[in-house]
PDB file of C-alpha atoms in Angstrom:
ATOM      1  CA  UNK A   1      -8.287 -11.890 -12.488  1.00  0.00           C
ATOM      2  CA  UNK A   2      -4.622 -11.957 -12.602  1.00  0.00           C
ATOM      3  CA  UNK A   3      -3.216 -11.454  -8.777  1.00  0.00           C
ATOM      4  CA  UNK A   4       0.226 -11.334  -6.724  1.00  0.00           C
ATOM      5  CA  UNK A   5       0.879 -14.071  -4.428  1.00  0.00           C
ATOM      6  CA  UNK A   6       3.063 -14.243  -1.683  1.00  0.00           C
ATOM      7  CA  UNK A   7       4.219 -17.480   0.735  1.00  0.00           C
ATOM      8  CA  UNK A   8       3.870 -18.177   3.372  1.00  0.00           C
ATOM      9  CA  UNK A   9       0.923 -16.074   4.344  1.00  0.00           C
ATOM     10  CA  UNK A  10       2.332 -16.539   8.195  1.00  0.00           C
ATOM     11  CA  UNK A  11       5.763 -17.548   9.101  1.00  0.00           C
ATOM     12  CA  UNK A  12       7.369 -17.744  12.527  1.00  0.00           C
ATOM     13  CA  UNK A  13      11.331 -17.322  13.445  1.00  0.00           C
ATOM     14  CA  UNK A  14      13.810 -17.046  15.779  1.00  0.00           C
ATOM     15  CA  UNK A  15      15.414 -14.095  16.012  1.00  0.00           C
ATOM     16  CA  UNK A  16      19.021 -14.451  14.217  1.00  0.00           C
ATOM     17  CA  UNK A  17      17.495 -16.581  11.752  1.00  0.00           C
ATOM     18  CA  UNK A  18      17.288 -15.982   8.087  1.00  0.00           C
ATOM     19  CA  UNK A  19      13.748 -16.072   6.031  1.00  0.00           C
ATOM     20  CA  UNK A  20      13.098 -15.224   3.043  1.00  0.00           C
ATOM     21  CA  UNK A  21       9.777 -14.021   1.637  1.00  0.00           C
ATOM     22  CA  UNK A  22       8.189 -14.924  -2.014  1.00  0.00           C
ATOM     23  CA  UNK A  23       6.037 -13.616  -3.914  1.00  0.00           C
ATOM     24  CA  UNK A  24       4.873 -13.913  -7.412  1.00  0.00           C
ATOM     25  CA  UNK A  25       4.117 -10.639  -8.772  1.00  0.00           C
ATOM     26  CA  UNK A  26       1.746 -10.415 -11.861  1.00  0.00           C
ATOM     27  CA  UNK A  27       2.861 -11.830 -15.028  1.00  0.00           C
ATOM     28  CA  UNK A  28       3.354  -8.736 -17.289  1.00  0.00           C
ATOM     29  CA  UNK A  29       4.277  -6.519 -14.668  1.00  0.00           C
ATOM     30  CA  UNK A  30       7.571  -4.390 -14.697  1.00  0.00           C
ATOM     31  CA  UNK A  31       7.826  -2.589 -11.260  1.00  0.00           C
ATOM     32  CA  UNK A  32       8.407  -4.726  -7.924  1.00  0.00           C
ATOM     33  CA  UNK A  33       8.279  -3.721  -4.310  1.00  0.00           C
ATOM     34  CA  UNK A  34       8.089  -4.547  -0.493  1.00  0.00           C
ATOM     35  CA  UNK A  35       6.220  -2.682   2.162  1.00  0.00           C
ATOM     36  CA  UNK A  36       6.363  -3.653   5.731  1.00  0.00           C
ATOM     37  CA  UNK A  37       3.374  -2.686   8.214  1.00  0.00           C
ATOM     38  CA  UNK A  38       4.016  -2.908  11.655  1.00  0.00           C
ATOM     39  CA  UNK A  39       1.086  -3.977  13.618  1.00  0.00           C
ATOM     40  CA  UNK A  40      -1.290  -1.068  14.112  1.00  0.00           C
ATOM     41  CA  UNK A  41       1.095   1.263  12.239  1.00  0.00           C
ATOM     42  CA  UNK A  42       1.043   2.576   8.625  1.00  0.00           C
ATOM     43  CA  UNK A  43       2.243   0.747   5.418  1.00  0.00           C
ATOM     44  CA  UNK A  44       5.719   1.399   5.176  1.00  0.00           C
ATOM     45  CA  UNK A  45       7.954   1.556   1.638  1.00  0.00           C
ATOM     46  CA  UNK A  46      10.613  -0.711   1.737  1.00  0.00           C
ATOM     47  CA  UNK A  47      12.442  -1.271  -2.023  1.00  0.00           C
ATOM     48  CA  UNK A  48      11.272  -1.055  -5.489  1.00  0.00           C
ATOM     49  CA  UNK A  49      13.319  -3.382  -8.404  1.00  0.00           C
ATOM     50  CA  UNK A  50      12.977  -2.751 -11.612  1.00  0.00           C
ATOM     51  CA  UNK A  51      15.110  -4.192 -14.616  1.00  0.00           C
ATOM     52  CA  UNK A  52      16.767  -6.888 -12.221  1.00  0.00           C
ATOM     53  CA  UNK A  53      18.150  -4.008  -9.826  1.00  0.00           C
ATOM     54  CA  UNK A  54      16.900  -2.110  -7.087  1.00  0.00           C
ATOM     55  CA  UNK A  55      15.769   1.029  -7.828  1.00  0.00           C
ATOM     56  CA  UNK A  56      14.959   3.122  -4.946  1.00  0.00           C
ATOM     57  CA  UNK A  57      15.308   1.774  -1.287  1.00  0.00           C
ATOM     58  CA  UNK A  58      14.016   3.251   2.328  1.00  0.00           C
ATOM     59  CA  UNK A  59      16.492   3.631   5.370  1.00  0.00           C
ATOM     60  CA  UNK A  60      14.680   0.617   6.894  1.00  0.00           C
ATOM     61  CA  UNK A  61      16.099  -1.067   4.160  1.00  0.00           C
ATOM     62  CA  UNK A  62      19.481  -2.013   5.451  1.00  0.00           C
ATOM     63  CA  UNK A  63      22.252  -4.239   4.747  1.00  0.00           C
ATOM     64  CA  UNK A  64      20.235  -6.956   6.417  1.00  0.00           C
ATOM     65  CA  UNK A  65      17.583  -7.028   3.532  1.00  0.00           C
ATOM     66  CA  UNK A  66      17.984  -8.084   0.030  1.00  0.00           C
ATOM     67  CA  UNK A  67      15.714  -8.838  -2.704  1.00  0.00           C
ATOM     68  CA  UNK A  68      16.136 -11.002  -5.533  1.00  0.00           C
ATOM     69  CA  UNK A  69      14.163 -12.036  -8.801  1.00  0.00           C
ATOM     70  CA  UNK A  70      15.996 -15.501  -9.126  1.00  0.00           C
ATOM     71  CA  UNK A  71      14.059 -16.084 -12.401  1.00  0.00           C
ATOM     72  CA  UNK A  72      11.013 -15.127 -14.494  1.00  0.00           C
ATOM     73  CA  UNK A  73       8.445 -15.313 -12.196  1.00  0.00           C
ATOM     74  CA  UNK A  74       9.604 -14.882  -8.117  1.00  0.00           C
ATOM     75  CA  UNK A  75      10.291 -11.448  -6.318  1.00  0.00           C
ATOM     76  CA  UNK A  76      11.921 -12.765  -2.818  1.00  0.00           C
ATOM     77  CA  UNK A  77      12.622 -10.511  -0.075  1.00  0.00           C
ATOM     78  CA  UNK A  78      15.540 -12.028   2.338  1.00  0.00           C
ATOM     79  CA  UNK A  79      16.218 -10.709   6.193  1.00  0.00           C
ATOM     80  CA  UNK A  80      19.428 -12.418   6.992  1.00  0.00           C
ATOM     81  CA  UNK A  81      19.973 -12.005  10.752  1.00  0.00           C
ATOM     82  CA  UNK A  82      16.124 -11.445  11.959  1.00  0.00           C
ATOM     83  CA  UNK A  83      15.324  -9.369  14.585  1.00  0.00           C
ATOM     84  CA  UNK A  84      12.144  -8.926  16.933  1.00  0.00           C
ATOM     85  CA  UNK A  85      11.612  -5.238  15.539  1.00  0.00           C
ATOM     86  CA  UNK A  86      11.323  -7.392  11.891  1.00  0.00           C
ATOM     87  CA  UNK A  87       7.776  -8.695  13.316  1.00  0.00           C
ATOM     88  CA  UNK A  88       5.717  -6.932  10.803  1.00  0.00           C
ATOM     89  CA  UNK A  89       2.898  -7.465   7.696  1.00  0.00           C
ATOM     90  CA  UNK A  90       4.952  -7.671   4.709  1.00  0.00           C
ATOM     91  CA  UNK A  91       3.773  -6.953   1.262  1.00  0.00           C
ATOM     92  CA  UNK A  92       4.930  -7.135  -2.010  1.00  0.00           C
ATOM     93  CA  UNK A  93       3.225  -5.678  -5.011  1.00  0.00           C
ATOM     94  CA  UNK A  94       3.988  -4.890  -8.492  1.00  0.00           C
ATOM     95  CA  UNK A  95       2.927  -2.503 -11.209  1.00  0.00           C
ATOM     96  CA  UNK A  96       2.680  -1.925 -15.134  1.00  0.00           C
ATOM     97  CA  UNK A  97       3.376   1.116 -14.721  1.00  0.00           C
ATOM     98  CA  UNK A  98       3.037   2.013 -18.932  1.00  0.00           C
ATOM     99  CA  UNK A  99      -0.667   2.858 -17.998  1.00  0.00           C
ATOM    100  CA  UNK A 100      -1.733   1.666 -15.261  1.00  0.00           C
ATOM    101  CA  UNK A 101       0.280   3.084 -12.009  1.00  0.00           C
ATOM    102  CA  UNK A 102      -1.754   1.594  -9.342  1.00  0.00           C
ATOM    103  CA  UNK A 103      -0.293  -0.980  -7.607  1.00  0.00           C
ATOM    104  CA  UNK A 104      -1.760  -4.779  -7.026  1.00  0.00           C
ATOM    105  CA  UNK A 105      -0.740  -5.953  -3.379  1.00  0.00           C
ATOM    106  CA  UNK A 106      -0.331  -9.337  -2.177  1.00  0.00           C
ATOM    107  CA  UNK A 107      -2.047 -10.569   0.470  1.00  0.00           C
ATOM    108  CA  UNK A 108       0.875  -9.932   3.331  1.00  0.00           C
ATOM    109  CA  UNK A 109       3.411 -12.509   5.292  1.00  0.00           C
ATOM    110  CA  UNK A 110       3.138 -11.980   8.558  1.00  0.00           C
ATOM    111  CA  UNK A 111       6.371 -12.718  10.315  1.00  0.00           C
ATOM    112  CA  UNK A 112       6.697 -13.064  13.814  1.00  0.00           C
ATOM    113  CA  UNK A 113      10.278 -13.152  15.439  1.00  0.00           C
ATOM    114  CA  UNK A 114      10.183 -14.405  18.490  1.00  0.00           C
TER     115      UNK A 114
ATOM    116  CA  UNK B   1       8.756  16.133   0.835  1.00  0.00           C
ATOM    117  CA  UNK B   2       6.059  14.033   0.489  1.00  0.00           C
ATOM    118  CA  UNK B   3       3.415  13.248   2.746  1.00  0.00           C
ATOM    119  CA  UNK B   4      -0.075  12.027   3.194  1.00  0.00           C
ATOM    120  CA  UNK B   5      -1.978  12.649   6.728  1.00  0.00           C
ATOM    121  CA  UNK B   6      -4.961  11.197   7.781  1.00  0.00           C
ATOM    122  CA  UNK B   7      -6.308  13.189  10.811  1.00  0.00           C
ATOM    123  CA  UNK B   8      -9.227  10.690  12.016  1.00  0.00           C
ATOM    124  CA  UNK B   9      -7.836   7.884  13.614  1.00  0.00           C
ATOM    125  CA  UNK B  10     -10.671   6.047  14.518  1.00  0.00           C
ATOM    126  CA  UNK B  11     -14.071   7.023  13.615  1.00  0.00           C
ATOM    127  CA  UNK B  12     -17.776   5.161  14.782  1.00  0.00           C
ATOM    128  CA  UNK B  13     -20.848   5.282  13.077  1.00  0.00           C
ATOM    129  CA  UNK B  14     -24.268   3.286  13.284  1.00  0.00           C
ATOM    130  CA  UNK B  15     -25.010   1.257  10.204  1.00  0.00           C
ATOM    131  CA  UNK B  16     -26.848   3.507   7.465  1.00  0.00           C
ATOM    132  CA  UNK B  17     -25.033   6.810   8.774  1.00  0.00           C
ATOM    133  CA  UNK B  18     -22.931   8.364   6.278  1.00  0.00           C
ATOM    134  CA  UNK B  19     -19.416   8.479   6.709  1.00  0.00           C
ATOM    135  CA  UNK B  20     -16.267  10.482   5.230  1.00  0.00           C
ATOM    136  CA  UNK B  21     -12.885   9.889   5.835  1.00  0.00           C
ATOM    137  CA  UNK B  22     -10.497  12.703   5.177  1.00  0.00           C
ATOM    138  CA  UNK B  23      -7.145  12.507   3.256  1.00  0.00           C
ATOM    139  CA  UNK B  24      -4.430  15.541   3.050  1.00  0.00           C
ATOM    140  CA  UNK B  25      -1.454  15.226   1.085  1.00  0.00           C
ATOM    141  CA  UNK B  26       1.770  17.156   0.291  1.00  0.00           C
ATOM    142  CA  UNK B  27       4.205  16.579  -2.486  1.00  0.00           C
ATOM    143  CA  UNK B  28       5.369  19.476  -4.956  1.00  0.00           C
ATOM    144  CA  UNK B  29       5.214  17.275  -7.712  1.00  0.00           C
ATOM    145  CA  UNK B  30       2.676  18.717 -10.532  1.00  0.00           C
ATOM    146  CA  UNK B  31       2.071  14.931 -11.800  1.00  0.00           C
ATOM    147  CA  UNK B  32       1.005  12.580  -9.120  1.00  0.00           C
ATOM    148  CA  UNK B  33      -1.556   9.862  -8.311  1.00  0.00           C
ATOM    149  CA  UNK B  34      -4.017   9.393  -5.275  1.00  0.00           C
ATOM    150  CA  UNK B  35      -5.005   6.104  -3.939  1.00  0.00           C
ATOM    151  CA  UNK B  36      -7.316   4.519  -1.246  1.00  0.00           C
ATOM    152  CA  UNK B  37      -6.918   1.192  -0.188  1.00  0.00           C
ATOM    153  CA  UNK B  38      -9.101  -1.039   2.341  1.00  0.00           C
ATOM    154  CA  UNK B  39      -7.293  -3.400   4.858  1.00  0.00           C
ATOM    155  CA  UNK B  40     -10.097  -5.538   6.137  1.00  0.00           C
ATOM    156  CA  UNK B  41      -9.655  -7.899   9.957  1.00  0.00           C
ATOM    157  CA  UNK B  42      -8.167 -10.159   7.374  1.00  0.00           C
ATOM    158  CA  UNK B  43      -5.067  -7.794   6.153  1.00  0.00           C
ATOM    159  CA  UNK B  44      -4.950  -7.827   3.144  1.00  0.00           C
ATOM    160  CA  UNK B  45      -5.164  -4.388   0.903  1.00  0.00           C
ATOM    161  CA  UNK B  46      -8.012  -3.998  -1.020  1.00  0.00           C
ATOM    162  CA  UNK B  47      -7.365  -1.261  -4.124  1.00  0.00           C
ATOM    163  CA  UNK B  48     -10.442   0.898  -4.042  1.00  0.00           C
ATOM    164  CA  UNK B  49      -9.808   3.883  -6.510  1.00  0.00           C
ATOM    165  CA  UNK B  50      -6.917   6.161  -8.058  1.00  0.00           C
ATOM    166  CA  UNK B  51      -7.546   9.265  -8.981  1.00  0.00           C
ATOM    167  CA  UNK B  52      -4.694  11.063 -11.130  1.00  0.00           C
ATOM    168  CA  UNK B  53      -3.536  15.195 -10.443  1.00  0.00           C
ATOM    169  CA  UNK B  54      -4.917  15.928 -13.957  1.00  0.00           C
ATOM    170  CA  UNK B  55      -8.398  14.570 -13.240  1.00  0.00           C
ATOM    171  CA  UNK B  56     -10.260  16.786 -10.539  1.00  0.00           C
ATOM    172  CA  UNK B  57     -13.253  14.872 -11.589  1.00  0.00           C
ATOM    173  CA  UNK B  58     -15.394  13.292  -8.683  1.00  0.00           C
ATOM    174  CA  UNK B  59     -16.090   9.825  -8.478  1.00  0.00           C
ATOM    175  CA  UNK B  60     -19.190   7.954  -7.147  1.00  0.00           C
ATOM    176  CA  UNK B  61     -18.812   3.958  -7.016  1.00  0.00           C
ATOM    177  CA  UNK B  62     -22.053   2.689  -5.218  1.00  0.00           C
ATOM    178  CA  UNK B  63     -22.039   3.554  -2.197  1.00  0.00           C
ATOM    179  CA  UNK B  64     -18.399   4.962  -2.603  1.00  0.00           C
ATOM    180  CA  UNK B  65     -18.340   8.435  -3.367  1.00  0.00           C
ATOM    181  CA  UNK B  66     -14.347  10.329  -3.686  1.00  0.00           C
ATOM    182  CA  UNK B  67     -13.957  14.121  -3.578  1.00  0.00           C
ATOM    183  CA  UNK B  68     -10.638  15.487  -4.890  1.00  0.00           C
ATOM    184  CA  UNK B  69      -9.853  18.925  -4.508  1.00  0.00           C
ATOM    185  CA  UNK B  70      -6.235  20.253  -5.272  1.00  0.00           C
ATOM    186  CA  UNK B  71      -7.062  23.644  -3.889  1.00  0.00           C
ATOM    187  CA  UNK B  72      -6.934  22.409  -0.531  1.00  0.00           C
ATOM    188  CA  UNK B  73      -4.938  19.227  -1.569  1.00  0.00           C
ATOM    189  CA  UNK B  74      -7.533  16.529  -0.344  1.00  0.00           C
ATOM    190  CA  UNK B  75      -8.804  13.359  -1.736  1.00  0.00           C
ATOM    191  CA  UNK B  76     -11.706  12.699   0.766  1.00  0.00           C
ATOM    192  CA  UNK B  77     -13.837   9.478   0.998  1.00  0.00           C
ATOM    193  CA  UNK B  78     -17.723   9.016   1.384  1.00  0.00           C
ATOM    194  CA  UNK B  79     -19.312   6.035   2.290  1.00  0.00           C
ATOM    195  CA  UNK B  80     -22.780   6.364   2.099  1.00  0.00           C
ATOM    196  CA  UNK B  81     -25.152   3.673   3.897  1.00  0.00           C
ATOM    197  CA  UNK B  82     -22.635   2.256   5.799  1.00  0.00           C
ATOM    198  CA  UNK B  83     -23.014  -1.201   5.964  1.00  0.00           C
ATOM    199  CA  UNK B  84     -21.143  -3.611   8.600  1.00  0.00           C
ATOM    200  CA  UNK B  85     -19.485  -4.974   6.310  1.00  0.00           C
ATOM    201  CA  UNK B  86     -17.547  -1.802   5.571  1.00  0.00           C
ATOM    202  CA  UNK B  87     -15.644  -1.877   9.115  1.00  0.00           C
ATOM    203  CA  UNK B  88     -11.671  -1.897   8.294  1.00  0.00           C
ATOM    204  CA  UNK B  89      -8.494   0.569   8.125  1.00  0.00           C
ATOM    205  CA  UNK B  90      -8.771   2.671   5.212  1.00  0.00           C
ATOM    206  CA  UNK B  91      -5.625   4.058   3.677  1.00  0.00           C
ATOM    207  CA  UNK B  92      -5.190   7.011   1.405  1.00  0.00           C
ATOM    208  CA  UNK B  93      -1.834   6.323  -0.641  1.00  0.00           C
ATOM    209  CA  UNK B  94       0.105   9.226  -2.817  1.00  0.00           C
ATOM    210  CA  UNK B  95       2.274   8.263  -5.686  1.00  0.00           C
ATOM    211  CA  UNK B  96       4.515  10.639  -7.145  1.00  0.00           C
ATOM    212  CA  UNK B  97       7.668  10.460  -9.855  1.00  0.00           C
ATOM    213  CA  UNK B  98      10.272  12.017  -7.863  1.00  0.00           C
ATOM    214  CA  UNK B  99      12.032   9.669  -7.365  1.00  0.00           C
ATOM    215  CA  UNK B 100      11.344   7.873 -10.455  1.00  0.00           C
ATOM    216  CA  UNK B 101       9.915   4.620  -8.560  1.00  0.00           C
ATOM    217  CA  UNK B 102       6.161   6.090  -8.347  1.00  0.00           C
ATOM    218  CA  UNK B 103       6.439   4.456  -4.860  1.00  0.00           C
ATOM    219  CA  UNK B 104       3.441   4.896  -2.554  1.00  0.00           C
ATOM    220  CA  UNK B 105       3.595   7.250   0.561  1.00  0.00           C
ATOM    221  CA  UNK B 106       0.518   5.932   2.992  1.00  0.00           C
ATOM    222  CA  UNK B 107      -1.049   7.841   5.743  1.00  0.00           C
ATOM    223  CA  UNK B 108      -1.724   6.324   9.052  1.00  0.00           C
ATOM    224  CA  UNK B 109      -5.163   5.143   7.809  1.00  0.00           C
ATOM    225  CA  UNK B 110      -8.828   5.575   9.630  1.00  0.00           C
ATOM    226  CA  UNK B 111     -10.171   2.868  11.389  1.00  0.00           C
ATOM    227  CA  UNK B 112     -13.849   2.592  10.636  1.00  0.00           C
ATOM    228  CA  UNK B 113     -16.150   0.709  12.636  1.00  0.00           C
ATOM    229  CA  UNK B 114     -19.798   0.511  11.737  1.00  0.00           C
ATOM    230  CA  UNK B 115     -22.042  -0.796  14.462  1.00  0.00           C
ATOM    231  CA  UNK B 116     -25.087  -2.860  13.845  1.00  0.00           C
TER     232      UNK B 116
END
């Protein structure tokens, strides 16, 4: 069964550092996002992309986050300047949407800023 | 605005007992989807059913049983014969057009532990 992937499933950083989160949503899928989960807390929207732009984003979404389908395949989400508040679950998913609306969710990166 | 609550935050039960987690949601959207999702210890989210605005239908899935009811604007979730195995955070999700993304709004989720 076809699935998203996302790497690393657990990545550690120093706060001020850049990361950058992959995925690889599902193959015929149209509709990308990121959802953060704070630990304990509720799944949070972050951005949807669709037709290489973003569509909608959420006020977390600041100027520190970007996303970025470099080619057919990857969905990346980048934090430049990381911050200990960034320590979260994050998951991408994507959708068909023609059809079939529910979204298929990674597995989660957890990043820890430290 | 939309918005999804989930009342129980934790709930308890002895394997075997049934169990039903509540969902409320608010969005003035007449078109809109319903979703629960299952985050086992391990974290990852685990689609479990979506039920559409259009289709007040019930659902039973095993021991998974989903009661939608606009009137009151719930999308409730039985779990009958709990089993261990079914301790985790369960999320109801609503997805909606507004804003053209059909992004998902989650509740807090319900914890669910079922005791040996």
């Amino acid at each position: 069964e076809p699935e998203v992937t996302q790497t690393p499933s657990h990545q550690v950083t120093q706060m001020g550092q850049e990361v950058i989160l992959r995925c690889v949503p599902i193959s015929n899928h149209l509709y990308f996002y990121w959802y953060r989960q704070i630990l304990g807390q509720k799944v949070e929207f972050l951005v949807s992309f669709y037709n290489n732009e973003i569509s909608e984003k959420s006020e977390i979404f600041d100027d520190q986050f970007s996303v970025e389908r470099p080619d057919g395949s990857n969905f990346t989400l980048k934090i430049r300047s990381t911050k200990l508040e960034d320590s979260a679950m994050y998951f991408c998913a994507s959708s068909e949407y023609r059809g079939r609306i529910e979204a298929f969710f990674g597995q989660g990166t957890r990043l820890t800023v430290v | 605005a939309q918005k999804v609550t989930q009342a129980q935050t934790e709930i308890s039960v002895v394997e075997k007992e049934d169990v039903t987690l509540d969902c409320v949601y608010e969005t003035r959207d007449t078109t809109y989807y319903l979703f629960w999702y299952k985050q086992p210890p391990s974290g990852e989210l685990v689609f479990l059913i979506r039920r559409n605005s259009f289709d007040e239908q019930n659902e039973i899935s095993g021991r998974y049983s989903w009661n939608f009811q606009k009137s009151t604007s719930s999308f409730n979730f039985t779990i009958t014969a709990s089993q261990v195995v079914d301790s985790a955070v369960y999320f109801c999700a609503l997805s909606a057009p507004t804003s053209g993304t059909y992004k998902y709004i989650f509740g807090t989720g319900t914890r669910l532990k079922v005791l040996a």
